[in-house]
Tab-separated table of C-alpha atoms in Angstrom:
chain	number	residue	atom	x	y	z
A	1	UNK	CA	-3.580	-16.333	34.548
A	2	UNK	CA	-1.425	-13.435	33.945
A	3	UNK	CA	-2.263	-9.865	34.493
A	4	UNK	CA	-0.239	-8.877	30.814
A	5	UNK	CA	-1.905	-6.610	28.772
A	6	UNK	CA	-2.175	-7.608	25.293
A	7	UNK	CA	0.371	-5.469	23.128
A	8	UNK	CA	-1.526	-3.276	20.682
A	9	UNK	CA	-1.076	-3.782	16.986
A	10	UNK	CA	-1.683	0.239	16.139
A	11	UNK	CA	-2.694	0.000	12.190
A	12	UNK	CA	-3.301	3.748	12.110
A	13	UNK	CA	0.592	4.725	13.075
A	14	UNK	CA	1.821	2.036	10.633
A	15	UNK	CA	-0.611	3.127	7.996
A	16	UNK	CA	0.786	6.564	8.776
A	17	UNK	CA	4.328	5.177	8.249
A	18	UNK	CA	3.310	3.437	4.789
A	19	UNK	CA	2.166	6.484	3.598
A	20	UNK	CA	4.893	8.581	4.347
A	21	UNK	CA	6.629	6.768	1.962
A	22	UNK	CA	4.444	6.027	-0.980
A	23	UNK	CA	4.279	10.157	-0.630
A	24	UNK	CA	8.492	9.695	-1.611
A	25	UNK	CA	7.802	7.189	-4.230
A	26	UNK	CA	4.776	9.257	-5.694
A	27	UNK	CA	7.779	12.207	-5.686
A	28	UNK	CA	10.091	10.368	-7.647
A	29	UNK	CA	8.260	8.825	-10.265
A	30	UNK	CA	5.835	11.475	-10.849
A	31	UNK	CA	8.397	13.450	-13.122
A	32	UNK	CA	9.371	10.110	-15.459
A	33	UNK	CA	5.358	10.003	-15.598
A	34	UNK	CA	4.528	13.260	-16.352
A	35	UNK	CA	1.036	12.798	-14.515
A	36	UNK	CA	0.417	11.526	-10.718
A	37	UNK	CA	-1.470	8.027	-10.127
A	38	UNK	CA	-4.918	8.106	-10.494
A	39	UNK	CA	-7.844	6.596	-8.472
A	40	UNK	CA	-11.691	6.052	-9.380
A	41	UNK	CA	-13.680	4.708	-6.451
A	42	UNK	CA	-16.790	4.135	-7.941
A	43	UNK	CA	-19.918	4.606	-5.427
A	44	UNK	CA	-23.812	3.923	-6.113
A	45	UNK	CA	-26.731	4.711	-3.925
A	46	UNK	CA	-26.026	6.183	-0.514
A	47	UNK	CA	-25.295	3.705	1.675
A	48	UNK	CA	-23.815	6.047	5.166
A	49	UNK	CA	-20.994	3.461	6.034
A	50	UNK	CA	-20.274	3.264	2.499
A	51	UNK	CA	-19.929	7.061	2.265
A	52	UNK	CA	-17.801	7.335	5.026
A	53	UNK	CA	-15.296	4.674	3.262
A	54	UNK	CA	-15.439	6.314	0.139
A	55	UNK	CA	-14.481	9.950	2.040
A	56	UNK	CA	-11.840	7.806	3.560
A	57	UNK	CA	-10.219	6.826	0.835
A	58	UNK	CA	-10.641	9.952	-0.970
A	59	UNK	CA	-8.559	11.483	1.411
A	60	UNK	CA	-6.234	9.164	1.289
A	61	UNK	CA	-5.106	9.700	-2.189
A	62	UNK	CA	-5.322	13.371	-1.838
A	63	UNK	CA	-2.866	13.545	1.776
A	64	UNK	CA	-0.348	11.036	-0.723
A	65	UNK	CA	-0.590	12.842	-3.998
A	66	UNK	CA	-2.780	10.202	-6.204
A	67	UNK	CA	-5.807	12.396	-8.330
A	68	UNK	CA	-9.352	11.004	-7.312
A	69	UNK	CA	-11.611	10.090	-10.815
A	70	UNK	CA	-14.113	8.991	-8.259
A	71	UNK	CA	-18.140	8.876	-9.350
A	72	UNK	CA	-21.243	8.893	-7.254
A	73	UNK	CA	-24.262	7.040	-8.908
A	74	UNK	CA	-27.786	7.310	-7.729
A	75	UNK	CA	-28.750	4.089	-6.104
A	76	UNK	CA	-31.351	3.564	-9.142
A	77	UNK	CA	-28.123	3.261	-11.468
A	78	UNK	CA	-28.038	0.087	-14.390
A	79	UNK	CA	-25.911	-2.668	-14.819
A	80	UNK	CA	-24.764	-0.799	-18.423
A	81	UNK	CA	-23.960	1.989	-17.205
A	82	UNK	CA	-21.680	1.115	-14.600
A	83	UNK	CA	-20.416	-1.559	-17.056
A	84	UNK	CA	-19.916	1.594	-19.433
A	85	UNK	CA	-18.279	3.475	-16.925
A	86	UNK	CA	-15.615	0.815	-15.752
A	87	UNK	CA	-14.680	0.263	-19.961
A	88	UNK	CA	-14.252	4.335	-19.693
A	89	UNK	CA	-11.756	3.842	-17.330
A	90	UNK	CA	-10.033	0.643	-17.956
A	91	UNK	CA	-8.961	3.005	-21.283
A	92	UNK	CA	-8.261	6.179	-19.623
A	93	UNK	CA	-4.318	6.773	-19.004
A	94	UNK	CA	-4.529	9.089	-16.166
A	95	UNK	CA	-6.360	5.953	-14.067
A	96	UNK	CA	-4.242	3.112	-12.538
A	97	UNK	CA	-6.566	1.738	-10.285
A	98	UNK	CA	-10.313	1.301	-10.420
A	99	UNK	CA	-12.597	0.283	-7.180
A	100	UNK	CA	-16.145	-0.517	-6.936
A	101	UNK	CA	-17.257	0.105	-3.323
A	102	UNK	CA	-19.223	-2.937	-1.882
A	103	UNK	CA	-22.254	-3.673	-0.847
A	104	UNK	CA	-24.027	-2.228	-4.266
A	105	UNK	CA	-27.678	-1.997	-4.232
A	106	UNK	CA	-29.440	-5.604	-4.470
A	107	UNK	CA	-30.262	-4.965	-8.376
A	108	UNK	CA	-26.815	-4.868	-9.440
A	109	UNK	CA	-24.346	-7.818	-10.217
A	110	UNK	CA	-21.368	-7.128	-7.898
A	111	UNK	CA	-19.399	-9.805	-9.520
A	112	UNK	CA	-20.181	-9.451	-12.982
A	113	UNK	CA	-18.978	-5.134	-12.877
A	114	UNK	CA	-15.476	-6.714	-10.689
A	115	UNK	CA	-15.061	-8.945	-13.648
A	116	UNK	CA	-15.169	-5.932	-15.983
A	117	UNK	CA	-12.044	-4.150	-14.556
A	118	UNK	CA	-9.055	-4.870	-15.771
A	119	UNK	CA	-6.787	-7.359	-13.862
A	120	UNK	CA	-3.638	-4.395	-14.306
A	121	UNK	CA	-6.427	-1.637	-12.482
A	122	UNK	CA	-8.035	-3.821	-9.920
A	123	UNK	CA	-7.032	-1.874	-6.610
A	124	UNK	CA	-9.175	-4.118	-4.663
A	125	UNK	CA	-7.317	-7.074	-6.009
A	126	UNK	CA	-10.617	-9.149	-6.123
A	127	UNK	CA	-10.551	-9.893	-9.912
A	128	UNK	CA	-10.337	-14.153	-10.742
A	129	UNK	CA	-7.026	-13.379	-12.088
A	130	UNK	CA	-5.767	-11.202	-9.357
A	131	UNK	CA	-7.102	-13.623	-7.376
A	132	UNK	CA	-5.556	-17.045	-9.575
A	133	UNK	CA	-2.036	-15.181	-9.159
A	134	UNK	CA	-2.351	-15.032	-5.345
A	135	UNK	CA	-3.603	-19.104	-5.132
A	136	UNK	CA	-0.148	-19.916	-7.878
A	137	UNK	CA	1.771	-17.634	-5.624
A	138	UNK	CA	2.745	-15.123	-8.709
A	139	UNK	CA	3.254	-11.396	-8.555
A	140	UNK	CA	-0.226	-9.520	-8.661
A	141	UNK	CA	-2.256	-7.028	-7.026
A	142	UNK	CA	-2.927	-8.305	-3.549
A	143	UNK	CA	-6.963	-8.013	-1.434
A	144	UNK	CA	-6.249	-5.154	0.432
A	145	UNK	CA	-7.414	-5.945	3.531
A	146	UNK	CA	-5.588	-9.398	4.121
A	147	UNK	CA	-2.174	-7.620	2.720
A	148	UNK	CA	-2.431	-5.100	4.926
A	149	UNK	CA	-2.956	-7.881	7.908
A	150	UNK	CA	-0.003	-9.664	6.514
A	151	UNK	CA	1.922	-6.655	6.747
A	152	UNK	CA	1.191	-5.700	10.299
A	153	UNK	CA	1.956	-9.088	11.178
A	154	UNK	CA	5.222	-8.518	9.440
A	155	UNK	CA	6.067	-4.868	11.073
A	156	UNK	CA	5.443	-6.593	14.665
A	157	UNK	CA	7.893	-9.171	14.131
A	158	UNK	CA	4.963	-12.006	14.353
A	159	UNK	CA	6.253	-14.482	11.868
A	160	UNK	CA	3.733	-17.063	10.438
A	161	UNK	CA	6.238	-19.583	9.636
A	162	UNK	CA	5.469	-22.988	11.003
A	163	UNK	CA	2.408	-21.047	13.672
A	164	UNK	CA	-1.401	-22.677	13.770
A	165	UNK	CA	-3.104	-19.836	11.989
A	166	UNK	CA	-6.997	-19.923	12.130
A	167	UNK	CA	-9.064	-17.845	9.887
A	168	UNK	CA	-12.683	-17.165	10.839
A	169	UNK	CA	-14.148	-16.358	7.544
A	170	UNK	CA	-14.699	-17.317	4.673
A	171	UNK	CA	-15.260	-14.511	1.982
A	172	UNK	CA	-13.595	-13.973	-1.174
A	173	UNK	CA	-13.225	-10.527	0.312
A	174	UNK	CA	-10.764	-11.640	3.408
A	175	UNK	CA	-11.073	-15.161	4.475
A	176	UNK	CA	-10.134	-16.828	1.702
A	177	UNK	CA	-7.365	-14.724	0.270
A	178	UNK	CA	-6.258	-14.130	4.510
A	179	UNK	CA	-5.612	-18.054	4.395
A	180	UNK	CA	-3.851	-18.153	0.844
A	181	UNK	CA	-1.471	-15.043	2.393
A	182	UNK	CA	-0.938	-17.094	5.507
A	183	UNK	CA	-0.280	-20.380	3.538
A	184	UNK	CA	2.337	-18.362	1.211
A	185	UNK	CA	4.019	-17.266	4.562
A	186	UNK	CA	4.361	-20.956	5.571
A	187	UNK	CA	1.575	-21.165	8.334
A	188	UNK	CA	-0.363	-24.189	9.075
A	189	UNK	CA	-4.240	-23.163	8.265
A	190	UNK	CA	-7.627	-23.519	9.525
A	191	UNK	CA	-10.619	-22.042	7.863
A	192	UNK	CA	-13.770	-22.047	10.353
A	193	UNK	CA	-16.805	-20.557	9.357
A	194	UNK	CA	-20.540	-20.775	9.939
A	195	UNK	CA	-20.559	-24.592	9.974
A	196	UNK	CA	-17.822	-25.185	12.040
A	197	UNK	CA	-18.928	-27.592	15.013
A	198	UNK	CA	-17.071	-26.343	18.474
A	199	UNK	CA	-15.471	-22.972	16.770
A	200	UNK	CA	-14.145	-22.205	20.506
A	201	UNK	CA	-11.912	-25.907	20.477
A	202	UNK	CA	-10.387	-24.476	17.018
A	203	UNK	CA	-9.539	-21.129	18.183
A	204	UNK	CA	-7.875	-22.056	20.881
A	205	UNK	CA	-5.236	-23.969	19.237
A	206	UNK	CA	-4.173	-20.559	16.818
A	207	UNK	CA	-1.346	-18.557	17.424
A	208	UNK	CA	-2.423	-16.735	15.264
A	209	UNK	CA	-6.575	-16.006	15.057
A	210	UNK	CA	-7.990	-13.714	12.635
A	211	UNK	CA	-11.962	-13.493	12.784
A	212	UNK	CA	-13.554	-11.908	10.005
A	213	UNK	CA	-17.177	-12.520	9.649
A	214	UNK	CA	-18.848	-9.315	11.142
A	215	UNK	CA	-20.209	-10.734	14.548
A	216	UNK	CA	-20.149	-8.016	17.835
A	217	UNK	CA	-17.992	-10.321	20.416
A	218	UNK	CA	-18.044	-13.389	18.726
A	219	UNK	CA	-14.476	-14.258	20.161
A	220	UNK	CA	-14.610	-14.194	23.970
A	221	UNK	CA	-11.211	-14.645	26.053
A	222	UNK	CA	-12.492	-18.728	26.480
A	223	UNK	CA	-11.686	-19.052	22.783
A	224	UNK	CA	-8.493	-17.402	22.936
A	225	UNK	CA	-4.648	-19.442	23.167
A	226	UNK	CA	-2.806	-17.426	26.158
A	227	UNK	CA	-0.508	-16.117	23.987
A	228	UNK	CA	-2.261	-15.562	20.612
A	229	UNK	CA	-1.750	-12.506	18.055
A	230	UNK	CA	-5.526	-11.452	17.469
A	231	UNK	CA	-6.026	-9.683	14.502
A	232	UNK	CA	-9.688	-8.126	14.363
A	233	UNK	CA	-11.254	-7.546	11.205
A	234	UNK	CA	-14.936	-7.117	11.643
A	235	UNK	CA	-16.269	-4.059	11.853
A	236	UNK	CA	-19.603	-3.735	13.096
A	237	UNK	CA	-21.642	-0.768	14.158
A	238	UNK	CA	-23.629	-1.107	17.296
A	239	UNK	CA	-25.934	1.097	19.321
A	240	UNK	CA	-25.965	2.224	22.764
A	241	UNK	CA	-28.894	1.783	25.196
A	242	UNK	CA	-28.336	5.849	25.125
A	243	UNK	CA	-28.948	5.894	21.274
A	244	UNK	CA	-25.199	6.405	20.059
A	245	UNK	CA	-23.240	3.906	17.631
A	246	UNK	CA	-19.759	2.975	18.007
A	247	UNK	CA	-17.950	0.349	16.039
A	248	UNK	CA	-16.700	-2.808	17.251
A	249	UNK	CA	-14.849	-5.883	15.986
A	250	UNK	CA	-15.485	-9.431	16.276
A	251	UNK	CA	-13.645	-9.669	19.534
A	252	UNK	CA	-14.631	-9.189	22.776
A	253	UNK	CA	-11.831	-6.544	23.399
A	254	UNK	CA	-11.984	-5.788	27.044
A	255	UNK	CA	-12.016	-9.652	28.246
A	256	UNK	CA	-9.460	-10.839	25.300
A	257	UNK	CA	-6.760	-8.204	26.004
A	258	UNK	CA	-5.895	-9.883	29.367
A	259	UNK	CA	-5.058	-12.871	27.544
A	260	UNK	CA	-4.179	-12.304	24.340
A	261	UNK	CA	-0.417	-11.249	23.602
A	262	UNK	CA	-0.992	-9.409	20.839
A	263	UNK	CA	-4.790	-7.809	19.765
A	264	UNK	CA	-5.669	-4.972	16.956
A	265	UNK	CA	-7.954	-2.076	18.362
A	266	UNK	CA	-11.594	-1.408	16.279
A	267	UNK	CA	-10.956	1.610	14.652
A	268	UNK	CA	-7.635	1.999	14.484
A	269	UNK	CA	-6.491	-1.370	13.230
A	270	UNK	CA	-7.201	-3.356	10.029
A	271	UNK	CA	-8.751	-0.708	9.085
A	272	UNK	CA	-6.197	1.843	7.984
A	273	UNK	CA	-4.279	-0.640	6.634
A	274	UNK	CA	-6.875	-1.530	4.409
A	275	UNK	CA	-6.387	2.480	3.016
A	276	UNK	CA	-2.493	1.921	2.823
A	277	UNK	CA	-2.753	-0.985	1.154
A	278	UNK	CA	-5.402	0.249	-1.351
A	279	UNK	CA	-2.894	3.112	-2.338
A	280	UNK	CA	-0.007	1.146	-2.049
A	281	UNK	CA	-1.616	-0.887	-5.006
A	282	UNK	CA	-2.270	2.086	-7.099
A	283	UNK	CA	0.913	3.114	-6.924
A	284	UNK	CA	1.740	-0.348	-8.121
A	285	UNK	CA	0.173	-0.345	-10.824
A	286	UNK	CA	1.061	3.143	-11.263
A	287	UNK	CA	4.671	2.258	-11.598
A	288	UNK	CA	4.210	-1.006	-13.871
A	289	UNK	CA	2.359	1.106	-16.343
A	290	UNK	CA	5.505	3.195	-16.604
């Protein structure tokens, strides 16, 4: 076995980088526009890992220059009125991109208030038609979190074409669109999920193995090609025996780093990329609408 280190894929420095420039693009198109981009993240109840994303992302757009319309609903909020809401801002001209933040609380239809924004302001990229134009392999707004994977891939020089790519996952958040990216980049794919029988004899044939399902240490270094880009994308928050949380991915870090040639940190990964790509698609839209 060799005593490599995996390399680290650092998604906060690249995020950094990405928004460095979407500050210059904000700069030059702001003055044809006469207004800057504008955001509504749309928030309901008070979910504490939901607030923190919501900050996140708030922050975002102000460090880059795009105005937040974001709203904060009480947690006993109706279907209407958050139908209402998103109809508000489909018409208002100062908003480019509209995002409801997930989970909502279990009286609300998530899918049914995604369906309502339009296709042209869906930062999250999760609308069916966003999501049609991604499986046709037409221009559209892109899921966030598998672009910005697909991009990190990209910046490390880890090309897709003709690699075993396995996907553990299978939500219409990031499995699903993750394989349709990886497909589009000419990579062979495997989705595993929940039902797959011997998950550990899959994984160890990717070159590429992206677990997204939310599981502390699902992938230990026995399930892991000597070799393999990991790309982490759960995020889970654990506790201490001494009371504090922390957040970990799906991958057993400290054992799949010694095998592993390439593995993304939890924090500092898919996350931020997730941001950059969020913005990036505002400013997408943004520019379209010009």
């Amino acid at each position: 076995m060799s005593s490599a280190i995996a390399q680290l894929l650092d998604g906060k420095a690249l995020s950094q980088r990405i928004q460095t420039h979407l500050i210059q693009q904000i700069q030059q198109l702001e003055p044809q526009k006469g207004r800057p981009p504008g955001l509504a993240v749309l928030m309901v109840g008070d979910n504490p890992a939901s607030a923190a994303y919501v900050r996140n992302k708030e922050r975002a757009c102000t460090n880059v220059g795009i105005a937040s319309f974001g709203k904060h609903f009480p947690t006993k909020t109706t279907q209407a009125e958050l139908e209402q809401t998103i109809q508000a801002l489909n018409e208002d001209d100062r908003v480019d991109g509209i995002l409801v933040q997930l989970p909502l609380p279990p009286h609300l239809d998530a899918v049914a208030l995604l369906n309502q924004i339009h296709p042209d302001k869906d930062a999250d990229g999760l609308h069916p038609v966003n999501m049609g134009r991604l499986l046709r392999g037409e221009p559209g707004l892109r899921s966030c979190t598998p672009a910005g994977v697909m991009w990190m891939l990209q910046e490390y020089g880890i090309n897709p074409k003709g690699k075993h790519a396995v996907v553990v996952g299978r939500s219409i958040l990031v499995g699903k669109p993750q394989s349709l990216m990886l497909l589009e980049a000419n990579a062979t794919v495997t989705i595993a999920h929940s039902q797959t029988a011997d998950l550990a004899a899959i994984t160890r044939t990717a070159d590429i193995l992206i677990p997204a399902v939310g599981r502390p240490g699902l992938i230990t270094a026995d399930m892991v090609k000597p070799g393999a880009a990991v790309i982490d994308v759960g995020m889970n928050r654990v506790t201490e025996p001494d009371g504090k949380s922390r957040l970990v991915g799906d991958v057993d870090y400290d054992s799949v780093q010694a095998i592993a040639g390439y593995l993304t940190p939890v924090p500092g990964g898919v996350g931020p990329m997730t941001v950059a790509m969020l913005l990036k698609n505002t400013i997408e839209s943004y520019e379209r609408r010009i």
